Short mmCIF file of C-alpha atoms and ligand atoms in Angstrom, two decimals:
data_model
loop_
_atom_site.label_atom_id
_atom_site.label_comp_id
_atom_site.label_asym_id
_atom_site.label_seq_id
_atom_site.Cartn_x
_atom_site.Cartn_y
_atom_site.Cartn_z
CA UNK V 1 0.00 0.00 0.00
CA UNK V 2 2.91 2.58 0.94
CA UNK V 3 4.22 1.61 -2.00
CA UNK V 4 1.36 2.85 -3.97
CA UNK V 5 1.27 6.05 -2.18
CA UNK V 6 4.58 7.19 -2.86
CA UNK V 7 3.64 6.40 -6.83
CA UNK V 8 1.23 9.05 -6.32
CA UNK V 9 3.39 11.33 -4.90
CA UNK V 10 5.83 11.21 -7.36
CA UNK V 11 3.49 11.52 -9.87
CA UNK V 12 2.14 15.01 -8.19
CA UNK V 13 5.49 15.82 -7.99
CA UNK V 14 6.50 15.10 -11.54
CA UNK V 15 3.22 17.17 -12.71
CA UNK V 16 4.73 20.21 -10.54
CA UNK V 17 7.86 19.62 -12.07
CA UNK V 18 6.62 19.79 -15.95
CA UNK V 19 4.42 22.54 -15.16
CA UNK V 20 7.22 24.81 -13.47
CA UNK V 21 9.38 24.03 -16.45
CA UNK V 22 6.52 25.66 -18.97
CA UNK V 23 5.62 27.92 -17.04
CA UNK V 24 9.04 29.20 -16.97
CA UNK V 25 9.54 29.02 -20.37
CA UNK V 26 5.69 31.11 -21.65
CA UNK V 27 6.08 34.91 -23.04
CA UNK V 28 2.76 35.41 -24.05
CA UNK V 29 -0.58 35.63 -21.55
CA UNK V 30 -2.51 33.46 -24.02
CA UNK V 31 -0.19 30.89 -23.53
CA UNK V 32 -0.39 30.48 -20.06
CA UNK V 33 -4.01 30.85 -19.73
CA UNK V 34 -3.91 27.67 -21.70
CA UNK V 35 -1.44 26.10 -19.10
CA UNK V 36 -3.34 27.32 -16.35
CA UNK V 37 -6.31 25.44 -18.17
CA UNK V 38 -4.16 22.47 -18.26
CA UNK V 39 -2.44 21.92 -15.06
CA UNK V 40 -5.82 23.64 -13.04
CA UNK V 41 -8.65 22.92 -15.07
CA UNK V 42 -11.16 19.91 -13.78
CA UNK V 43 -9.65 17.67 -16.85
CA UNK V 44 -6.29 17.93 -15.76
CA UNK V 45 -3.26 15.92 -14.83
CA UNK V 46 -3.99 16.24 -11.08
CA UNK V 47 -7.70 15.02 -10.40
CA UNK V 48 -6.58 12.09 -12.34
CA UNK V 49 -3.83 11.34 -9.74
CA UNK V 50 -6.66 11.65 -7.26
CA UNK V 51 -8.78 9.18 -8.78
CA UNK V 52 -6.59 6.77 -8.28
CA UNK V 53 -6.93 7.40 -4.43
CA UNK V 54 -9.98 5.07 -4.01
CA UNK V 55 -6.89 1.92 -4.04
CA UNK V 56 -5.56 3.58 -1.15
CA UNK V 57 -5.27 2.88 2.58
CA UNK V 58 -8.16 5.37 3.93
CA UNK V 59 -5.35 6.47 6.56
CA UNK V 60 -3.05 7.61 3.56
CA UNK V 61 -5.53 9.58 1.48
CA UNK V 62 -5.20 12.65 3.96
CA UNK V 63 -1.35 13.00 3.07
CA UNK V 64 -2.28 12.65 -0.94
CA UNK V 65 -5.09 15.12 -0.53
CA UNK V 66 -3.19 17.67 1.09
CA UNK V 67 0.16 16.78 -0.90
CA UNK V 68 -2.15 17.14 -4.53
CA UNK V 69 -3.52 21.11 -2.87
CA UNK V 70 -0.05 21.89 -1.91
CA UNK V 71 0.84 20.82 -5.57
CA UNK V 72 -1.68 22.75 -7.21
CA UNK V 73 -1.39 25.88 -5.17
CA UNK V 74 2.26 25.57 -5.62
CA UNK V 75 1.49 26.12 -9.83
CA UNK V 76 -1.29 29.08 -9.04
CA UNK V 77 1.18 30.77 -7.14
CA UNK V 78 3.92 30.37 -10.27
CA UNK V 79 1.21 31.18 -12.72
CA UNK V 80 0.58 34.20 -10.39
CA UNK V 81 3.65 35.62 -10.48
CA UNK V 82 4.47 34.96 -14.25
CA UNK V 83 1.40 36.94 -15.01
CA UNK V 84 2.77 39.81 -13.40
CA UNK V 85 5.83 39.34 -14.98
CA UNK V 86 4.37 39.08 -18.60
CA UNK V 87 2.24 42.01 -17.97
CA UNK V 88 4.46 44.34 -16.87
CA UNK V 89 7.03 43.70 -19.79
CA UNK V 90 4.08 44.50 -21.84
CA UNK V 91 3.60 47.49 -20.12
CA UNK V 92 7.16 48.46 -20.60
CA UNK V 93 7.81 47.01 -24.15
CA UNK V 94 4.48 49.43 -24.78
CA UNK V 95 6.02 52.47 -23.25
CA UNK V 96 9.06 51.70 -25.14
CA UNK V 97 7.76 51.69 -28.16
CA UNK V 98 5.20 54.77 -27.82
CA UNK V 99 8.46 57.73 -26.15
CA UNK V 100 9.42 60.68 -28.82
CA UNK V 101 13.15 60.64 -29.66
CA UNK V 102 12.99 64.50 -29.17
CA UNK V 103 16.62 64.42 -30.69
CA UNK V 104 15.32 62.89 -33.81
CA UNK V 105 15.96 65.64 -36.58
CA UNK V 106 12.44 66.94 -37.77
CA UNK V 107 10.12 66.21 -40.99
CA UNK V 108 10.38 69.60 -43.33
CA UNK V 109 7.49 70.77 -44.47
CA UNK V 110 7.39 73.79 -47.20
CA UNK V 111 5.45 76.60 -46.11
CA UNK V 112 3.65 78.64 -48.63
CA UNK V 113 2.49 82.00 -48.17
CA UNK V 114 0.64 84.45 -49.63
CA UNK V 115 1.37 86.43 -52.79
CA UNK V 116 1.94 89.63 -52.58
CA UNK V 117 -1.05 90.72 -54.31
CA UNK V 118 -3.47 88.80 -51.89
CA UNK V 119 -1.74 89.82 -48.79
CA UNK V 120 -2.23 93.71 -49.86
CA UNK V 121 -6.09 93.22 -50.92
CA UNK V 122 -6.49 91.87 -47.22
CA UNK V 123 -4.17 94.41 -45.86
CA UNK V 124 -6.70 96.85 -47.70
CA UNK V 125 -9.88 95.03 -46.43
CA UNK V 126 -8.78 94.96 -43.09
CA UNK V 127 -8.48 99.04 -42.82
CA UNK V 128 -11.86 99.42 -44.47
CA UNK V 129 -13.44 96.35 -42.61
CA UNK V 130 -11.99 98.39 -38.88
CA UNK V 131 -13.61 101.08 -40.45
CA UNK V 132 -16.93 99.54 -40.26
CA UNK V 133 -17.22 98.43 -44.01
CA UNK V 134 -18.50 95.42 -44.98
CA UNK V 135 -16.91 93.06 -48.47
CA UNK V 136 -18.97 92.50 -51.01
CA UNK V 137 -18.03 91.01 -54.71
CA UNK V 138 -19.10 91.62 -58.33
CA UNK V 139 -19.24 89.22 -61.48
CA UNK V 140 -16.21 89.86 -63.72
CA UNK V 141 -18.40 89.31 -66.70
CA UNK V 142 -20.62 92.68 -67.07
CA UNK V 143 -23.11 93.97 -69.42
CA UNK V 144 -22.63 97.38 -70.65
CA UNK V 145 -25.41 98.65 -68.39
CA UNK V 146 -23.15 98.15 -64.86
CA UNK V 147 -20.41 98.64 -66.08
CA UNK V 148 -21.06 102.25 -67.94
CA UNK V 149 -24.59 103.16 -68.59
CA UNK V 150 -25.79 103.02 -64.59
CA UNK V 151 -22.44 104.85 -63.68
CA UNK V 152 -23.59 107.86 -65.88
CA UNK V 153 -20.90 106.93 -68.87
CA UNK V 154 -22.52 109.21 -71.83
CA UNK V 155 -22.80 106.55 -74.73
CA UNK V 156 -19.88 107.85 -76.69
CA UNK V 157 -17.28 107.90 -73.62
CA UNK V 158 -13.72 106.80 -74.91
CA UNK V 159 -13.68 103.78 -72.24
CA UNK V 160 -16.68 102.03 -74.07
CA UNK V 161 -14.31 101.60 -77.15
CA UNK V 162 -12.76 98.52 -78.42
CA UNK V 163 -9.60 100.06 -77.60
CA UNK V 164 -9.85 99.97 -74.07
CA UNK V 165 -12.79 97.18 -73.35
CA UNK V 166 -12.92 93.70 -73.97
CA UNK V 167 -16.54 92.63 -75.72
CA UNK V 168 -17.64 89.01 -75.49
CA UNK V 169 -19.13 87.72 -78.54
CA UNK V 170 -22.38 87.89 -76.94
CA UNK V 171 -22.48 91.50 -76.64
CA UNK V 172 -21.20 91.78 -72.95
CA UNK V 173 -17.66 92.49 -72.17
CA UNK V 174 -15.00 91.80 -69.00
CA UNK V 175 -16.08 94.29 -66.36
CA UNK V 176 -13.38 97.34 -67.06
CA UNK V 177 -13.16 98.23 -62.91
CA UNK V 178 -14.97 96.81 -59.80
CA UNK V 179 -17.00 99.78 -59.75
CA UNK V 180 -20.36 98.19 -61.20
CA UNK V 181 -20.46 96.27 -57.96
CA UNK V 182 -20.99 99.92 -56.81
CA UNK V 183 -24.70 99.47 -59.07
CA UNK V 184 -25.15 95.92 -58.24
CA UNK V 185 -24.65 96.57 -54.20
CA UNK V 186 -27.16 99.63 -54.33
CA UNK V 187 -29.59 97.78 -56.02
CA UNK V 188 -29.67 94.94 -53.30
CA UNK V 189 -29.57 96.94 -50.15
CA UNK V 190 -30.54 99.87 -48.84
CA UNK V 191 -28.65 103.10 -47.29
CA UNK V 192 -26.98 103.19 -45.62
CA UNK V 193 -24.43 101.78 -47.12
CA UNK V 194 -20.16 101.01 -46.50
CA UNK V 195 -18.42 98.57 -48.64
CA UNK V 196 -15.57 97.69 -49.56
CA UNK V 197 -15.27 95.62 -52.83
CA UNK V 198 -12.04 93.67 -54.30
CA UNK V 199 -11.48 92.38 -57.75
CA UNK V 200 -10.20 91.39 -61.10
CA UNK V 201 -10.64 93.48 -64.13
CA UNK V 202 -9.84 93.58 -67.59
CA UNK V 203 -8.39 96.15 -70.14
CA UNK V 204 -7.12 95.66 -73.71
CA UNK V 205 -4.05 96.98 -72.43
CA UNK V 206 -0.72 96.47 -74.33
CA UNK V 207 1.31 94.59 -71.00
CA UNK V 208 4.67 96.32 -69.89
CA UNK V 209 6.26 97.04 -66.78
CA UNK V 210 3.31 98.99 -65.63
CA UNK V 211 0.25 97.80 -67.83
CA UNK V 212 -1.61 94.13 -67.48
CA UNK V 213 -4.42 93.29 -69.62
CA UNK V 214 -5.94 91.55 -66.21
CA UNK V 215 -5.48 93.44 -62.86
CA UNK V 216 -7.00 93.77 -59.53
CA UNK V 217 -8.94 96.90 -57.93
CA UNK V 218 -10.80 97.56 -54.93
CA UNK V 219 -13.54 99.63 -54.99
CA UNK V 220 -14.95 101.67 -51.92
CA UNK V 221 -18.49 103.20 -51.63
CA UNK V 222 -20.46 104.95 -48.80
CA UNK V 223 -23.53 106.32 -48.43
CA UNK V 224 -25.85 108.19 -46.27
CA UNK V 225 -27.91 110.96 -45.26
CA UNK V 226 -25.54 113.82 -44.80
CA UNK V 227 -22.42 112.60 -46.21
CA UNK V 228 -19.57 115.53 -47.27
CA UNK V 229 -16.41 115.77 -49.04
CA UNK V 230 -15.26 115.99 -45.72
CA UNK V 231 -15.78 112.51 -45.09
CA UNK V 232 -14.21 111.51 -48.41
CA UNK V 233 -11.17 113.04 -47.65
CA UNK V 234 -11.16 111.97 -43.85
CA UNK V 235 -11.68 108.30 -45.23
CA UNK V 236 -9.04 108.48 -47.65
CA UNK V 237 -6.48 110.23 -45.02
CA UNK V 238 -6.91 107.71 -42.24
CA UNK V 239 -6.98 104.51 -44.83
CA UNK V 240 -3.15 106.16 -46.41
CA UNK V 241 -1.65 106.72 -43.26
CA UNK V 242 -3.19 103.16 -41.78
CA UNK V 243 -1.06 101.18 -45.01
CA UNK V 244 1.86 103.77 -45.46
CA UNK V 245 2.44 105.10 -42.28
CA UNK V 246 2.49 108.72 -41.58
CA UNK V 247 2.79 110.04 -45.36
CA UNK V 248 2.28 113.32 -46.94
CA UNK V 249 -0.87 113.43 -49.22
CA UNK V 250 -2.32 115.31 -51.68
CA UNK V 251 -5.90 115.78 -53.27
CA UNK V 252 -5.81 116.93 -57.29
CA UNK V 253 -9.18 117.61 -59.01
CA UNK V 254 -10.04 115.09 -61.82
CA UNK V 255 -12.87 113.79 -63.30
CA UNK V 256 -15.13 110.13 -63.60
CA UNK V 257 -18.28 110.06 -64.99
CA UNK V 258 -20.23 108.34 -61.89
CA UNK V 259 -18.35 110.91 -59.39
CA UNK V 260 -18.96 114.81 -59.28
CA UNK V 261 -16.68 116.23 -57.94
CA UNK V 262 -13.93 113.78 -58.54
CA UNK V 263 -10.21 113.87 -57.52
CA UNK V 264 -7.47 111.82 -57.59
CA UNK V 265 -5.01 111.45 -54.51
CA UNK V 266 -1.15 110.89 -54.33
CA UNK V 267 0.96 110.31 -51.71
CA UNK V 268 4.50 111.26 -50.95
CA UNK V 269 6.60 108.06 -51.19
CA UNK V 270 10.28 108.01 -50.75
CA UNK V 271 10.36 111.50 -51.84
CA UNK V 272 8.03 111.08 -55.39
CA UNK V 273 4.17 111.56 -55.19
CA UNK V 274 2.72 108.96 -56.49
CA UNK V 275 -0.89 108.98 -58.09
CA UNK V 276 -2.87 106.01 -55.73
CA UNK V 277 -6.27 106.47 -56.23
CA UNK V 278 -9.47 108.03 -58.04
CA UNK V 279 -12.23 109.39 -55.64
CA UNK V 280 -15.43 111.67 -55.86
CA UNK V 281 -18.78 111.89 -54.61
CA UNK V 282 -21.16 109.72 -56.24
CA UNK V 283 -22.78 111.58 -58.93
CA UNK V 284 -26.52 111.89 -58.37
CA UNK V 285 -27.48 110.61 -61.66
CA UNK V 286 -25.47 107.07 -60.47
CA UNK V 287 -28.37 107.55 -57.24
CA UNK V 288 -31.12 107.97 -59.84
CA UNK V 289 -30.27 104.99 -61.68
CA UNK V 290 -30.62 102.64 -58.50
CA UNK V 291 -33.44 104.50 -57.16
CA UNK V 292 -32.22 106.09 -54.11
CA UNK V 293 -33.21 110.03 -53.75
CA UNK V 294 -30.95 112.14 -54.47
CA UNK V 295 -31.78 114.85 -52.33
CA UNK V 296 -31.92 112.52 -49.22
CA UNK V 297 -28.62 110.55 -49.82
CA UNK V 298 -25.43 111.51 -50.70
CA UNK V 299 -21.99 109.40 -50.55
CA UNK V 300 -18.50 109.00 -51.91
CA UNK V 301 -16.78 106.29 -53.72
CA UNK V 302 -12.98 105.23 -54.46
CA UNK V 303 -10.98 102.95 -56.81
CA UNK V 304 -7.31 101.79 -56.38
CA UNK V 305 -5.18 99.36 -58.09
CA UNK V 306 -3.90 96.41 -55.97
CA UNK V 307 -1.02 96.04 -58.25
CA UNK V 308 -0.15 100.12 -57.85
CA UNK V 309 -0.22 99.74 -53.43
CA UNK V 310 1.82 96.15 -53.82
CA UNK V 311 4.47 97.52 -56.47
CA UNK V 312 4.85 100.92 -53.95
CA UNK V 313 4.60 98.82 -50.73
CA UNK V 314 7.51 96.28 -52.07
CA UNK V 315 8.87 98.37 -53.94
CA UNK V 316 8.07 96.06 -57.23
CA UNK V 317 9.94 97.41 -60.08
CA UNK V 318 7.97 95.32 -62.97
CA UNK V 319 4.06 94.88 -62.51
CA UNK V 320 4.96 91.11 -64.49
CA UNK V 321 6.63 90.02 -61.56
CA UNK V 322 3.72 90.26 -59.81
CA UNK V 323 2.24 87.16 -62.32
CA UNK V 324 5.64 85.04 -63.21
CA UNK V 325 4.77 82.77 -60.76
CA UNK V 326 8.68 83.03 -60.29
CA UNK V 327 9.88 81.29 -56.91
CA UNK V 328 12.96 83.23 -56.06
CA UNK V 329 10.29 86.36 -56.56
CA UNK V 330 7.54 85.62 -54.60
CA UNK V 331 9.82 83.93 -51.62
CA UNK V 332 10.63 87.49 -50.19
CA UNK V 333 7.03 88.17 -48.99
N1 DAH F 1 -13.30 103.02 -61.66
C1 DAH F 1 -12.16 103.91 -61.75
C2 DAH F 1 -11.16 103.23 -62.64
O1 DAH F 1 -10.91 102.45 -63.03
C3 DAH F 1 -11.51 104.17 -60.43
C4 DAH F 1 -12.40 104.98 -59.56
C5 DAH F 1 -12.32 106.35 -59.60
C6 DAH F 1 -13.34 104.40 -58.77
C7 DAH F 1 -13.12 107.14 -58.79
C8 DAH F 1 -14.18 105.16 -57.96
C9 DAH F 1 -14.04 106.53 -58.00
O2 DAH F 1 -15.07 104.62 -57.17
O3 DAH F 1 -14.84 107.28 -57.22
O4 DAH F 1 -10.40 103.38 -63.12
#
């Protein structure tokens, strides 16, 4: 009979010894869930042994019994700790694998920026926009009404020709200045009004270093009850000094058909005036023709060339720069 018992025994023990040795030797948690399942589970190597306890001496089945929980607590333990152990080099291989080499040299990326012609229309909005104004656009395809008979061009005015404006087949043409969107604006809305309007235009110009057949304005146009010259020239004044600093400037009489009286304005730059923009009050006839009175509203409108404030602000000798698309030029700005 003893010799039966210490068959068991040895068995136990061998089962402790096989399952230290694999245990030992796991690296993943999967893995030694399925040994735990094994050496643990109700179908493993151990309630077998028991089984064969029924052959025993009653007084020796005590010492199996307690041998076999000593056995199997002996494993839990092991499993135990080699959990811990598996799942903290996870944690660490983890960590590992997630830190920033901050010495690492960085990824380049090109930064673009804006083109000097965009950067001064916003520079430009943003005076008028502080000044209360709000943006509003225009088509760049017109019909001869906005763009000269509702700004009070008499029908044989010079611009109309096909020396100066470019006719679609269809009988309308490429808007000649942004200030139709003058017409256009009035006709939506009511006074009063402040906006500030940017654009592309179109001339059959000849291009050279200060001509472009396609070229940007901005347009400004105000009214309400009560408006002066005053207010023109106060506009004007604060918008100058706001992009060029504190500058000299100078008001000269002129003349545009939807403006009465006009004037055009330089500025002294680096010791030259330079001619800037074209500005008036808004002739009343322009009023009529959108149906606001006359007598009740009043207002004042400006024009100014984009390319004329970038060229002067960057001192831009050619206006083609300005549309060479040329890397080493438009990297300065
Ligand atoms: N539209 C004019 C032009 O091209 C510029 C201009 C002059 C606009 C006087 C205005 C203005 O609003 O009042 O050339």
């Amino acid at each position: 009979m003893a010799a039966q018992s210490n068959e068991l025994e040895s068995q136990l023990d061998a089962i402790r010894q096989e399952a230290t040795h694999t245990i030992a030797q796991t690296t993943t948690l999967d893995q030694l869930e399925q040994l735990r399942v094994k050496y643990l589970g109700k179908k493993g190597p151990i309630p077998q042994v028991l089984g064969g306890m029924g052959k025993l001496d009653p007084a020796e089945r005590p010492r199996i019994g307690a041998r076999a929980n000593e056995v199997k607590e002996a494993i839990q333990i092991e499993i135990d700790q080699k959990k811990a152990a598996l799942q903290t080099a996870a944690i660490a291989a983890q960590l590992e694998s997630e830190t920033i080499d901050v010495t690492m040299p960085g990824v380049g990326r090109p930064q673009g920026r804006l083109h000097p012609l965009n950067s001064t229309t916003d520079q430009v909005l943003d005076i008028f926009v502080g000044l209360g104004y709000m943006v509003a656009e225009g088509p760049e395809m017109e019909t001869d009404y906005y763009n000269f008979e509702a700004l009070n061009f008499l029908p044989d005015h010079p611009a109309r020709d096909m020396q100066d404006t470019l006719y679609l087949p269809d009988g309308n043409l490429l808007r000649t200045h942004t200030s139709p969107v003058q017409i256009r604006y009035m006709e939506a809305n009511d006074p009063p009004i402040r906006v500030a309007v940017p654009g592309r235009t179109y001339r059959r110009d000849t291009v050279d270093a200060t001509h472009s057949a396609v070229f940007h304005q901005i347009e400004i146009l105000a009214i309400d009850e009560g408006l002066t010259f005053t207010d023109l020239k106060g506009t004007i004044k604060v918008f100058l000094q706001e992009l060029f600093g504190e500058v000299e400037i100078r008001f000269r009489p002129s003349f545009f058909p939807f403006t009465e009286p006009s004037a055009e304005v330089d500025v002294k730059w680096k010791g030259r005036w330079l001619e800037i923009l074209g500005c008036g009050m808004v002739d009343p006839n322009v009023l009529k023709a959108v149906g606001y009175d006359p007598e009740v509203y009043t207002g004042f409108a400006a024009g100014f060339g984009v390319e004329r404030l970038a060229m002067v602000l960057h001192q831009i000798d050619d206006i083609r720069r300005l549309y060479s698309s040329d890397l080493r030029f438009l990297k300065q700005f």
